[in-house]
Coordinates of C-alpha atoms in Angstrom, one line a residue:
M125 CA -125.6 -146.7 59.0
R126 CA -129.0 -147.1 61.5
V127 CA -126.9 -144.9 64.2
G128 CA -125.9 -142.6 61.0
R129 CA -129.7 -142.6 60.0
Y130 CA -130.6 -141.7 63.4
V131 CA -128.3 -138.7 63.7
Q132 CA -129.0 -137.0 60.6
K133 CA -132.4 -136.9 61.8
F134 CA -131.1 -134.3 64.0
G135 CA -129.1 -132.7 61.4
R136 CA -125.7 -133.5 59.5
I137 CA -122.5 -134.0 61.4
P138 CA -118.8 -134.5 60.0
K139 CA -118.6 -137.8 58.6
E140 CA -115.4 -139.0 60.7
L141 CA -118.1 -138.4 63.7
R142 CA -120.0 -140.5 62.2
F143 CA -117.8 -143.3 61.6
L144 CA -116.0 -143.2 65.6
L145 CA -119.5 -143.3 66.5
R146 CA -120.6 -146.4 64.9
Q147 CA -117.7 -147.6 65.8
Y148 CA -118.0 -147.3 69.4
V149 CA -121.4 -148.4 68.9
D150 CA -120.5 -151.7 66.9
N151 CA -117.6 -152.2 69.7
L152 CA -120.4 -151.8 72.8
R153 CA -122.6 -154.8 70.7
E154 CA -119.8 -157.0 70.6
T155 CA -119.1 -155.9 74.5
L156 CA -122.4 -157.7 75.5
A157 CA -123.4 -160.1 73.2
R158 CA -119.4 -161.3 75.0
D159 CA -120.6 -160.5 78.8
R160 CA -124.4 -161.9 78.1
D161 CA -122.8 -165.6 76.4
Q162 CA -120.8 -164.9 79.7
G163 CA -124.0 -165.2 82.2
L164 CA -122.8 -161.4 83.5
L165 CA -126.0 -160.0 85.2
E166 CA -125.3 -156.6 84.2
A167 CA -125.1 -157.0 80.3
V168 CA -128.2 -158.9 80.1
V169 CA -130.5 -156.3 82.1
V170 CA -129.1 -153.2 80.3
D171 CA -129.0 -155.3 76.6
R172 CA -132.8 -156.1 77.6
L173 CA -133.8 -152.1 79.1
G174 CA -132.3 -151.2 75.9
R175 CA -134.3 -153.6 73.5
A176 CA -137.3 -152.7 75.2
L177 CA -137.4 -148.8 74.6
S178 CA -135.9 -148.8 71.3
P179 CA -135.0 -152.5 69.7
R180 CA -134.2 -150.8 66.5
G181 CA -132.9 -147.1 66.8
A182 CA -129.5 -146.2 68.0
G183 CA -131.2 -144.8 71.3
G184 CA -131.8 -148.3 72.5
H185 CA -127.0 -148.4 72.2
A186 CA -127.0 -145.5 74.0
I187 CA -128.9 -146.1 76.4
R188 CA -127.4 -149.5 77.3
A189 CA -124.3 -147.6 77.7
L190 CA -125.5 -145.6 80.2
G191 CA -126.4 -147.9 81.7
A192 CA -123.7 -150.4 82.0
R193 CA -121.4 -147.6 83.3
A194 CA -124.1 -146.9 85.8
L195 CA -124.0 -150.7 87.3
T196 CA -120.1 -150.4 86.5
R197 CA -119.9 -147.6 88.8
M198 CA -122.5 -149.2 91.6
Q199 CA -120.3 -151.9 91.6
T200 CA -116.8 -150.6 92.4
A201 CA -119.2 -148.4 94.8
V202 CA -120.1 -151.6 96.4
Q203 CA -116.6 -153.5 95.9
T204 CA -114.8 -150.2 97.8
G205 CA -116.9 -150.0 100.5
A206 CA -118.4 -146.1 98.7
A207 CA -122.6 -147.9 99.2
A208 CA -121.7 -148.8 102.8
R209 CA -120.0 -145.3 103.9
L210 CA -123.5 -143.4 102.4
L211 CA -125.3 -145.8 103.5
S212 CA -123.7 -145.3 107.2
V213 CA -123.9 -141.9 106.6
A214 CA -128.0 -141.2 105.4
A215 CA -128.1 -143.0 108.6
V216 CA -127.0 -140.7 111.1
I217 CA -128.8 -138.2 109.1
T218 CA -132.0 -139.7 109.7
L219 CA -131.3 -140.6 112.8
A220 CA -130.2 -136.5 113.3
V221 CA -133.7 -135.4 111.8
G222 CA -135.8 -137.9 113.8
L223 CA -134.6 -136.6 117.3
R224 CA -135.3 -132.4 116.2
V225 CA -138.6 -132.6 114.4
L226 CA -140.5 -135.1 117.2
D227 CA -142.7 -132.9 118.7
L228 CA -141.1 -129.7 117.5
N229 CA -144.5 -128.0 117.2
R230 CA -145.5 -129.0 121.1
I231 CA -144.5 -125.4 122.7
G232 CA -144.1 -122.3 121.5
F233 CA -141.6 -119.6 120.7
N234 CA -139.3 -118.7 123.9
S235 CA -138.6 -114.9 124.2
D236 CA -135.4 -115.5 122.4
E237 CA -137.0 -117.2 119.5
A238 CA -139.8 -114.3 119.7
V239 CA -137.8 -112.0 119.4
Y240 CA -135.7 -112.9 115.8
S241 CA -138.8 -114.2 114.1
G242 CA -140.6 -110.8 115.0
Q243 CA -137.8 -108.7 113.5
A244 CA -138.4 -111.1 110.9
G245 CA -142.4 -110.3 110.5
A246 CA -141.2 -106.6 110.6
L247 CA -138.0 -106.7 107.8
I248 CA -140.9 -107.4 105.8
G249 CA -143.5 -105.4 106.6
D250 CA -145.5 -106.9 108.7
S251 CA -147.4 -103.8 110.7
A252 CA -148.3 -106.6 114.3
M253 CA -144.3 -107.2 114.1
G254 CA -143.6 -103.7 113.1
E255 CA -145.2 -102.6 116.0
F256 CA -144.1 -104.9 118.9
F257 CA -140.5 -105.3 117.3
S258 CA -137.5 -102.9 116.5
V259 CA -136.0 -104.3 113.3
F260 CA -132.5 -102.8 114.5
R261 CA -131.8 -104.9 118.3
A262 CA -128.7 -106.8 119.7
H263 CA -127.1 -108.7 116.9
P264 CA -126.5 -108.4 113.4
L265 CA -129.6 -109.7 110.8
L266 CA -128.5 -112.4 108.6
L267 CA -131.3 -115.3 110.0
Q268 CA -133.3 -112.3 110.4
V269 CA -133.4 -111.9 107.0
L270 CA -133.6 -115.3 105.9
L271 CA -136.6 -115.2 107.8
G272 CA -138.5 -112.7 106.3
G273 CA -137.7 -114.2 103.2
L274 CA -139.4 -117.7 104.5
F275 CA -142.1 -115.5 106.1
S276 CA -143.1 -113.5 103.1
I277 CA -143.7 -116.8 101.1
V278 CA -145.8 -119.0 103.8
G279 CA -146.1 -116.3 106.3
I280 CA -145.1 -116.3 109.8
S281 CA -145.5 -119.1 111.4
D282 CA -143.1 -120.5 114.0
L283 CA -143.2 -124.0 112.8
A284 CA -142.4 -122.8 109.5
A285 CA -139.2 -121.5 111.7
R286 CA -138.4 -124.0 113.3
L287 CA -138.3 -126.3 110.9
F288 CA -136.1 -123.8 108.7
V289 CA -133.6 -123.6 111.3
T290 CA -133.8 -126.8 112.6
F291 CA -132.8 -129.2 108.9
F292 CA -131.0 -126.2 106.8
F293 CA -128.5 -125.1 110.2
G294 CA -129.2 -127.8 112.8
V295 CA -128.9 -130.8 110.8
G296 CA -126.7 -129.2 108.0
S297 CA -124.0 -128.6 111.2
I298 CA -123.9 -132.6 111.7
A299 CA -123.0 -132.9 107.9
L300 CA -120.9 -130.7 107.7
T301 CA -119.2 -132.4 110.7
Y302 CA -119.2 -135.2 108.9
L303 CA -117.7 -134.0 105.7
L304 CA -114.7 -131.7 107.9
A305 CA -114.0 -134.9 110.0
S306 CA -113.7 -136.9 107.0
R307 CA -111.2 -134.7 105.1
L308 CA -108.8 -134.4 108.1
Y309 CA -108.9 -138.2 109.6
G310 CA -111.0 -139.8 107.7
H311 CA -114.4 -141.6 107.5
R312 CA -114.3 -143.7 110.7
I313 CA -113.3 -140.3 113.0
G314 CA -116.0 -138.5 110.5
I315 CA -118.5 -140.8 111.0
V316 CA -118.5 -141.6 115.1
A317 CA -118.5 -137.6 115.4
A318 CA -121.3 -136.9 113.2
A319 CA -123.0 -139.7 115.1
I320 CA -121.9 -138.3 118.5
M321 CA -123.4 -134.9 117.5
A322 CA -126.4 -135.5 115.8
V323 CA -127.3 -137.5 119.5
L324 CA -126.5 -135.2 121.9
P325 CA -128.8 -133.9 123.8
Y326 CA -127.2 -130.1 124.1
H327 CA -127.3 -130.0 120.4
V328 CA -129.9 -131.6 119.7
L329 CA -131.7 -129.6 121.8
V330 CA -131.1 -126.2 120.8
S331 CA -130.8 -126.7 117.5
R332 CA -134.7 -127.3 117.7
Q333 CA -135.2 -123.3 118.7
V334 CA -134.9 -120.3 116.4
L335 CA -131.9 -119.3 118.0
L336 CA -128.9 -117.6 116.0
D337 CA -126.4 -119.8 117.6
S338 CA -127.3 -123.0 115.1
P339 CA -126.2 -120.7 112.0
L340 CA -123.7 -119.3 113.3
T341 CA -122.4 -122.7 114.5
F342 CA -123.3 -124.1 110.4
F343 CA -121.3 -120.8 108.9
V344 CA -118.1 -121.0 111.0
L345 CA -118.3 -125.4 110.6
L346 CA -118.6 -124.0 106.7
A347 CA -115.6 -121.6 107.1
M348 CA -113.3 -124.2 109.0
W349 CA -113.6 -126.6 105.7
F350 CA -113.2 -124.3 103.7
T351 CA -110.3 -123.5 105.4
A352 CA -109.5 -127.7 105.3
R353 CA -110.0 -127.8 101.7
G354 CA -107.1 -125.3 101.9
I355 CA -104.2 -126.7 103.6
D356 CA -102.4 -128.3 100.5
D357 CA -104.3 -125.9 97.9
R358 CA -101.2 -123.0 96.5
S359 CA -103.9 -121.0 94.9
G360 CA -105.7 -119.5 97.1
R361 CA -109.5 -119.9 96.2
W362 CA -110.7 -121.7 99.5
L363 CA -109.1 -119.0 101.7
V364 CA -111.3 -116.9 100.1
W365 CA -114.3 -119.0 100.6
A366 CA -113.4 -119.5 103.8
A367 CA -113.5 -115.4 104.3
L368 CA -116.9 -115.7 103.4
S369 CA -118.0 -118.3 105.4
A370 CA -116.6 -116.2 108.3
G371 CA -118.2 -113.2 107.3
L372 CA -121.3 -114.9 106.5
A373 CA -121.0 -116.4 110.8
T374 CA -120.6 -112.6 112.3
A375 CA -123.2 -111.8 110.1
T376 CA -124.9 -113.3 112.0
K377 CA -123.2 -113.1 115.6
E378 CA -121.0 -111.4 116.8
T379 CA -119.0 -113.8 117.3
G380 CA -118.5 -115.0 114.6
V381 CA -115.2 -112.6 114.4
L382 CA -112.7 -115.0 116.2
L383 CA -113.1 -117.6 113.2
L384 CA -111.1 -114.4 112.0
P385 CA -107.6 -115.3 114.3
I386 CA -108.8 -118.9 114.6
I387 CA -107.6 -118.8 110.7
G388 CA -105.2 -117.3 110.3
A389 CA -103.2 -118.2 113.7
F390 CA -104.0 -122.0 111.7
L391 CA -102.2 -120.2 108.6
L392 CA -99.4 -118.8 110.4
A393 CA -99.2 -122.2 112.9
S394 CA -99.0 -124.6 109.4
G395 CA -97.1 -121.9 107.6
A396 CA -99.7 -122.3 104.4
W397 CA -99.4 -118.3 104.3
R398 CA -95.9 -118.7 102.3
R399 CA -97.3 -120.6 99.8
L400 CA -100.8 -118.5 99.2
P401 CA -101.0 -115.7 96.7
A402 CA -101.2 -111.7 98.8
G403 CA -103.6 -110.9 96.1
R404 CA -106.2 -113.9 97.7
L405 CA -105.6 -112.8 100.9
A406 CA -106.6 -109.6 100.5
Q407 CA -109.9 -110.8 98.3
G408 CA -111.0 -112.8 101.6
L409 CA -110.5 -109.1 103.5
V410 CA -112.0 -107.4 101.7
L411 CA -115.2 -110.1 101.3
F412 CA -115.1 -110.6 105.0
A413 CA -115.6 -106.6 105.5
L414 CA -118.3 -105.9 102.6
L415 CA -120.8 -109.2 104.6
V416 CA -119.9 -107.2 107.6
A417 CA -120.1 -103.7 108.1
P418 CA -123.7 -103.0 106.3
Y419 CA -125.0 -103.9 109.8
P420 CA -122.6 -101.6 112.2
L421 CA -122.8 -99.4 109.9
S422 CA -126.2 -99.3 109.6
R423 CA -126.6 -98.9 112.9
L424 CA -123.9 -95.5 113.4
L425 CA -125.7 -93.7 110.3
L426 CA -129.9 -94.4 111.2
A427 CA -129.5 -95.1 114.8
P428 CA -126.7 -94.1 116.8
H429 CA -128.4 -93.1 120.1
N430 CA -129.6 -96.6 119.5
G431 CA -126.7 -98.3 119.0
S432 CA -124.5 -96.9 121.7
S433 CA -127.4 -98.1 123.9
Y434 CA -126.9 -101.8 123.0
L435 CA -122.9 -101.4 123.5
L436 CA -123.3 -100.3 126.9
W437 CA -125.8 -103.1 128.3
Q438 CA -124.0 -105.6 126.3
I439 CA -120.2 -104.9 128.6
S440 CA -121.4 -103.8 131.4
R441 CA -123.7 -106.5 132.0
P442 CA -123.1 -108.4 135.4
P443 CA -121.8 -112.0 135.2
N444 CA -125.0 -114.0 135.7
H445 CA -123.1 -117.4 136.8
E446 CA -120.5 -118.8 138.2
A447 CA -117.1 -119.5 135.7
D448 CA -118.4 -123.5 136.0
Y449 CA -120.9 -123.0 134.2
F450 CA -120.1 -123.7 131.3
L451 CA -118.6 -127.4 132.6
R452 CA -122.3 -127.9 135.0
V453 CA -123.6 -127.2 130.9
L454 CA -121.5 -130.0 129.5
M455 CA -122.3 -132.4 132.5
D456 CA -125.5 -132.3 132.3
F457 CA -126.2 -132.0 128.8
G458 CA -123.5 -134.4 127.2
G459 CA -122.8 -136.9 130.1
I460 CA -119.2 -137.7 131.4
V461 CA -118.7 -140.1 129.0
F462 CA -118.7 -137.4 126.4
L463 CA -116.7 -135.0 128.0
G464 CA -114.2 -137.6 129.0
L465 CA -113.6 -138.5 125.4
A466 CA -113.9 -135.0 124.2
L467 CA -110.8 -134.0 126.6
L468 CA -108.8 -137.6 125.4
G469 CA -109.4 -136.7 122.2
L470 CA -108.0 -133.2 122.6
I471 CA -105.0 -134.3 124.0
R472 CA -104.1 -136.9 121.3
L473 CA -104.2 -133.7 119.2
V474 CA -101.2 -132.2 121.0
T475 CA -99.0 -135.2 121.6
R476 CA -99.7 -137.8 119.2
Y477 CA -102.6 -138.1 116.5
E478 CA -101.1 -137.5 113.0
G479 CA -103.2 -135.5 110.6
K480 CA -102.6 -131.4 109.2
G481 CA -105.9 -130.1 110.3
N482 CA -104.6 -130.9 114.4
A483 CA -103.8 -126.9 115.2
L484 CA -107.1 -125.9 113.4
I485 CA -108.9 -127.8 115.8
L486 CA -107.4 -127.0 118.5
L487 CA -107.5 -123.3 117.9
W488 CA -111.3 -123.8 116.8
T489 CA -111.3 -125.0 120.4
V490 CA -109.2 -122.5 122.3
V491 CA -110.1 -119.2 121.3
F492 CA -114.0 -120.0 121.2
M493 CA -113.7 -121.9 124.7
S494 CA -111.3 -118.8 126.2
F495 CA -113.9 -116.0 125.0
F496 CA -116.6 -117.7 126.4
Q497 CA -115.5 -117.9 129.8
I498 CA -113.7 -114.7 129.8
W499 CA -116.8 -113.2 128.9
P500 CA -118.9 -112.1 131.9
T501 CA -122.5 -113.2 130.4
K502 CA -123.0 -116.9 130.1
L503 CA -125.9 -118.5 128.5
F504 CA -126.7 -121.8 127.5
P505 CA -126.4 -121.6 123.8
Y506 CA -123.2 -120.1 123.6
L507 CA -121.2 -123.4 123.3
M508 CA -122.7 -123.9 120.1
P509 CA -119.7 -122.9 117.4
V510 CA -117.5 -125.2 119.8
I511 CA -119.6 -128.7 120.0
P512 CA -118.2 -129.8 116.7
A513 CA -114.8 -129.9 117.5
L514 CA -116.5 -131.2 121.3
C515 CA -117.5 -134.0 118.7
I516 CA -114.3 -134.5 117.0
G517 CA -112.2 -134.6 120.0
A518 CA -114.5 -137.2 121.0
A519 CA -114.6 -139.7 117.8
I520 CA -110.8 -139.2 118.2
G521 CA -110.7 -140.3 121.8
L522 CA -112.6 -143.3 121.0
D523 CA -110.2 -143.9 118.0
A524 CA -107.9 -144.1 120.4
C525 CA -109.4 -146.2 122.8
A526 CA -109.6 -148.8 120.1
G527 CA -105.5 -148.9 119.0
W528 CA -104.7 -149.5 123.3
F529 CA -107.8 -152.7 122.9
A530 CA -106.1 -153.2 120.0
A531 CA -101.9 -153.0 121.6
A532 CA -103.9 -155.2 124.9
V533 CA -104.8 -158.3 122.2
S534 CA -101.7 -158.4 120.9
A535 CA -101.7 -162.3 121.1
W536 CA -103.8 -162.5 118.3
R537 CA -101.6 -160.6 115.9
R538 CA -104.1 -161.2 112.9
L539 CA -106.8 -160.3 114.7
Q540 CA -106.0 -156.6 116.4
W541 CA -107.3 -154.2 114.1
P542 CA -110.2 -156.0 113.5
L543 CA -111.3 -156.4 116.8
A544 CA -110.6 -152.6 117.4
R545 CA -113.0 -151.8 114.8
S546 CA -115.1 -153.6 115.9
F547 CA -114.3 -151.7 119.3
V548 CA -115.2 -148.3 117.9
A549 CA -118.6 -149.7 116.7
L550 CA -119.9 -151.6 119.3
M551 CA -118.6 -148.2 121.1
S552 CA -120.4 -146.2 119.1
I553 CA -123.5 -147.9 119.3
A554 CA -123.0 -147.9 122.6
L555 CA -122.7 -143.9 123.1
A556 CA -125.1 -143.3 120.3
I557 CA -128.0 -145.3 122.2
Y558 CA -126.9 -143.9 125.6
L559 CA -127.2 -139.8 124.0
G560 CA -130.0 -140.8 122.4
V561 CA -132.0 -141.8 125.0
A562 CA -131.5 -138.9 127.2
S563 CA -132.4 -136.0 124.2
L564 CA -135.4 -138.5 123.2
S565 CA -136.3 -137.6 126.8
I566 CA -135.6 -134.2 126.7
V567 CA -137.5 -133.8 123.3
R568 CA -140.3 -135.3 124.7
N569 CA -141.0 -134.2 128.9
G570 CA -139.0 -131.4 127.9
P571 CA -135.4 -130.2 129.5
E572 CA -136.1 -130.8 133.0
A573 CA -136.2 -134.4 132.7
R574 CA -132.7 -135.1 131.6
G575 CA -131.4 -137.1 135.2
Q576 CA -127.7 -137.2 135.7
P577 CA -126.0 -138.0 139.0
F578 CA -124.9 -134.4 138.6
Q579 CA -127.7 -131.8 138.9
F580 CA -127.6 -128.5 138.4
D581 CA -128.9 -125.2 137.9
V582 CA -128.6 -125.2 134.5
E583 CA -131.0 -122.2 132.6
V584 CA -132.7 -123.7 129.9
H585 CA -135.4 -121.0 127.8
D586 CA -138.7 -123.1 128.6
F587 CA -142.0 -121.0 127.9
A588 CA -144.5 -123.6 128.0
G589 CA -147.9 -121.8 127.9
G590 CA -146.2 -118.7 126.6
R591 CA -147.9 -119.3 122.7
E592 CA -151.9 -120.5 124.6
F593 CA -151.0 -117.2 126.8
G594 CA -150.3 -115.3 123.9
L595 CA -153.5 -116.5 121.3
W596 CA -155.8 -115.7 124.5
A597 CA -155.2 -111.9 124.8
K598 CA -155.0 -111.4 120.9
E599 CA -158.9 -112.9 121.0
H600 CA -160.2 -112.2 124.7
T601 CA -158.4 -108.8 125.4
P602 CA -158.3 -105.3 124.1
P603 CA -155.9 -103.9 121.5
D604 CA -154.3 -101.2 123.9
A605 CA -154.1 -103.8 126.5
R606 CA -151.3 -103.3 128.7
F607 CA -149.4 -106.2 131.1
L608 CA -147.4 -106.2 133.7
T609 CA -145.3 -109.4 133.9
I610 CA -142.0 -110.4 136.1
G611 CA -139.4 -110.1 133.7
P612 CA -139.4 -109.2 130.0
S613 CA -139.1 -112.8 128.2
I614 CA -142.8 -113.7 128.4
G615 CA -143.7 -110.1 127.3
N616 CA -141.7 -111.3 124.4
V617 CA -143.1 -113.9 123.9
L618 CA -146.3 -112.3 124.2
R619 CA -146.4 -109.6 121.9
F620 CA -145.4 -112.1 118.3
Y621 CA -148.7 -114.5 119.4
G622 CA -150.8 -112.2 121.1
H623 CA -149.7 -108.0 119.4
R624 CA -150.3 -107.0 123.5
E625 CA -148.1 -104.3 125.2
S626 CA -146.5 -105.3 128.2
V627 CA -143.7 -103.9 131.2
A628 CA -142.1 -105.7 133.8
L629 CA -141.0 -105.4 137.4
S630 CA -137.2 -106.7 137.2
V631 CA -136.2 -104.1 134.4
S632 CA -133.2 -101.8 135.6
P633 CA -134.0 -98.4 135.8
D634 CA -130.2 -97.6 135.0
P635 CA -129.2 -97.7 131.5
R636 CA -126.1 -99.8 132.0
Y637 CA -128.0 -102.4 133.7
R638 CA -131.2 -102.3 131.1
N639 CA -131.5 -104.0 127.4
P640 CA -133.1 -101.0 125.7
A641 CA -135.8 -102.3 123.8
Y642 CA -137.8 -102.8 127.5
V643 CA -139.3 -100.5 129.6
P644 CA -138.9 -100.0 133.2
V645 CA -141.9 -99.6 135.7
P646 CA -140.0 -97.7 138.4
N647 CA -143.6 -96.6 140.3
P648 CA -145.9 -99.5 139.4
D649 CA -148.5 -98.2 141.9
L650 CA -148.5 -95.2 139.7
W651 CA -149.0 -97.1 136.3
F652 CA -151.8 -98.6 137.9
R653 CA -153.5 -95.5 139.6
E654 CA -153.6 -94.3 136.3
N655 CA -155.2 -96.5 134.4
G656 CA -151.6 -97.5 133.2
L657 CA -151.8 -101.7 133.7
H658 CA -154.8 -104.0 132.9
Y659 CA -153.6 -107.5 133.4
I660 CA -151.0 -109.2 135.7
V661 CA -149.2 -111.8 134.8
W662 CA -147.1 -114.9 136.1
D663 CA -145.3 -117.1 134.6
F664 CA -143.4 -120.2 136.2
Y665 CA -140.8 -119.7 134.3
S666 CA -139.8 -115.5 135.8
A667 CA -141.0 -116.6 139.1
E668 CA -138.8 -119.6 139.6
R669 CA -135.3 -117.5 138.3
S670 CA -136.2 -113.9 140.9
V671 CA -138.5 -114.7 144.6
F672 CA -138.0 -110.7 144.9
Y673 CA -140.3 -109.7 141.8
N674 CA -142.0 -112.8 142.3
A675 CA -143.5 -112.1 145.1
S676 CA -143.5 -108.8 144.0
L677 CA -145.5 -108.9 141.6
M678 CA -148.1 -111.2 143.5
R679 CA -148.0 -108.4 146.7
Y680 CA -149.1 -105.6 143.8
A681 CA -152.0 -108.3 142.2
R682 CA -153.6 -109.1 146.2
K683 CA -153.1 -105.1 146.7
Y684 CA -155.2 -104.4 143.6
G685 CA -157.6 -106.7 143.9
G686 CA -156.5 -108.4 140.6
A687 CA -159.0 -111.7 139.8
V688 CA -158.0 -114.5 137.7
V689 CA -159.3 -115.1 134.4
Y690 CA -156.8 -117.6 132.5
A691 CA -154.6 -119.7 133.2
V692 CA -152.6 -122.6 132.0
Y693 CA -150.9 -125.2 133.3
E694 CA -149.7 -128.5 133.4
E695 CA -151.1 -131.9 134.2
P696 CA -149.0 -134.2 135.6
D697 CA -148.5 -136.9 132.2
G698 CA -147.2 -133.3 131.0
T699 CA -149.9 -132.1 128.6
L700 CA -150.8 -128.6 128.9
A701 CA -154.3 -127.6 129.5
T702 CA -156.2 -123.9 129.8
A703 CA -158.7 -123.1 132.3
T704 CA -160.8 -119.9 132.0
G705 CA -159.8 -119.1 135.8
A706 CA -157.9 -121.1 138.4
P707 CA -156.2 -124.0 137.1
P708 CA -157.5 -127.4 138.8
Q709 CA -155.2 -128.1 142.1
G710 CA -152.4 -131.0 142.0
V711 CA -150.8 -129.8 138.4
T712 CA -148.5 -127.2 137.6
P713 CA -149.6 -123.8 136.5
R714 CA -147.4 -122.9 134.2
V715 CA -148.5 -118.8 133.0
V716 CA -151.4 -117.4 135.3
V717 CA -153.5 -114.3 134.1
Y718 CA -155.0 -112.0 136.6
D719 CA -157.3 -109.2 135.4
A720 CA -156.6 -105.4 137.9
V721 CA -159.3 -103.1 136.2
G722 CA -162.5 -105.2 137.9
G723 CA -162.6 -108.0 136.3
D724 CA -163.9 -106.2 132.7
P725 CA -161.7 -106.5 129.5
L726 CA -163.1 -104.1 127.8
V727 CA -163.2 -100.7 129.7
E728 CA -161.3 -97.6 128.1
I729 CA -157.9 -98.0 128.1
A730 CA -156.1 -94.8 129.6
P731 CA -151.9 -94.0 127.0
I732 CA -149.0 -94.0 129.2
S733 CA -148.7 -90.7 131.0
E734 CA -145.1 -89.0 130.8
S735 CA -145.3 -89.1 134.4
M736 CA -145.3 -92.8 134.7
T737 CA -142.0 -93.1 133.2
T738 CA -140.5 -90.7 135.4
R739 CA -141.0 -90.2 139.0
G740 CA -139.4 -92.2 141.4
E741 CA -137.9 -95.3 142.1
A742 CA -141.1 -98.9 143.0
N743 CA -141.6 -98.1 147.0
F744 CA -140.8 -102.3 147.7
D745 CA -140.6 -103.6 150.8
L746 CA -137.5 -105.5 151.0
N747 CA -138.8 -107.5 154.1
L748 CA -141.2 -109.1 152.1
S749 CA -141.3 -112.6 152.8
F750 CA -143.7 -114.6 150.1
T751 CA -144.4 -117.6 151.2
G752 CA -147.6 -118.1 150.0
S753 CA -149.1 -120.2 146.6
V754 CA -148.8 -118.3 143.8
L755 CA -152.6 -118.3 143.1
G756 CA -153.4 -116.6 146.5
P757 CA -155.2 -113.7 148.3

């Protein structure tokens, strides 16, 4: 009767329903009383909680019922191991977050980070960013649009951009790796693959930066997960979601289009295409086209010449590394153990390992790796979309080693699989510690601190001191000041932080070998004589990459009486410091700024004349040998 009176306060309901509710509460009261007599803790806790909240009303009965159900589910989770699985995933995610946010803002943006964030600022109408960064450059704009939305809320911030990319795409990719691997091969493979990826130095280094490769990897993983979900599904709805993810990947970076042949080949190889409705296939392709088409169409209609210039530059760029570049990257930022386990796992997928997703993982790895190997331009972050597949392969390789270990102890048959599971756990922990220590060293000391048995010239963007230089230029130079640099990379950092223009010696006058966003300097002497250049900037990153242009820059600094007015240097303990003049002895200079207009930064500055960009090549002394200090007169 109490239930009936309670319910009638909120409106009359049918008599039959009131009878059922009353019967349910009475049965629940009897069950709780019986369980309490038996000494069950759950019943006592739920009963007392319900009495405390509503001793006489039906609300107490409802709360007791909900509490009993929740405790039952918790008990079931503990008994089935779901709680342990959840805790292991939470531990891996926590480890991944810690490695990726530690000292995240210690060093400012590198060149690519500055460009993408500058484009995002231009998209939301920021006047300073719009002046120095063109919205349309070499890649699609999905990440820039997302960053623009973030900047419109919190303001333009390098830390906010890094946190967004790191958490959402970097750590999110680790979670998706677990979901994909556990769906295809079970929890053990999933958690090991996610743990390896969480501490892998390569992934830690790249996912901490605002680069297109992190969101590309996230959407690639999302497409793979939807494809795996649709293996046994006949409705085709998961294929549509996979096409949506492939479209988002391509709208982030052009290489996302490789997902189409991967998914298509997998559907053909597995025979799943026979079970899929033709309408679903058409929906997926249309959805993909709708997501991808806006960027090329906007380039074609709004800036056809600019778009063709970027296309010409991309396809005519000469090879910048040897054919074994990516192998050296994996050796240096993954290690021989990781690479060996990944290779073993991929071989097992081909030969013996049972799983419906084997073809998907193999196609994923082969297609992306083949494209990156064939494409002449090879850059450090390019491997990011393949890393999850390699981590899954490494987990499978470790599992295969566990199987061989179990077979080797056949004398203790009952202990085989317990020993094998212990072997997997111990080896995974050891590998995670090994990789985690290496990742921590990179986070604290930079990529150059990575110590391996093999040392290679691996290109890693490191612009320590660039942010400090840009902020100094913004505060201490006139708005129309123009800087001469070795390469264009430090100029992008200057534009983002300092809102100042720059030109670079290494930019080719030939449009086939020049990024259209950069202005060549065919005759630097003319620029100086017509007061078109006012500061000369030496930076460690560009000088290390080009001895010739480093020597050329220093020749101009000596020729025009450049005086050091600002420097950023690295102390022996790794901390950055600044000086309003030459850096002290015994430190590593990162950025050095020379005043090339007589030491007065406030003189009237002349605009760039047409003759500066149309006259002949610079008369460089090709026999110049530069062996002195970067600060030498």
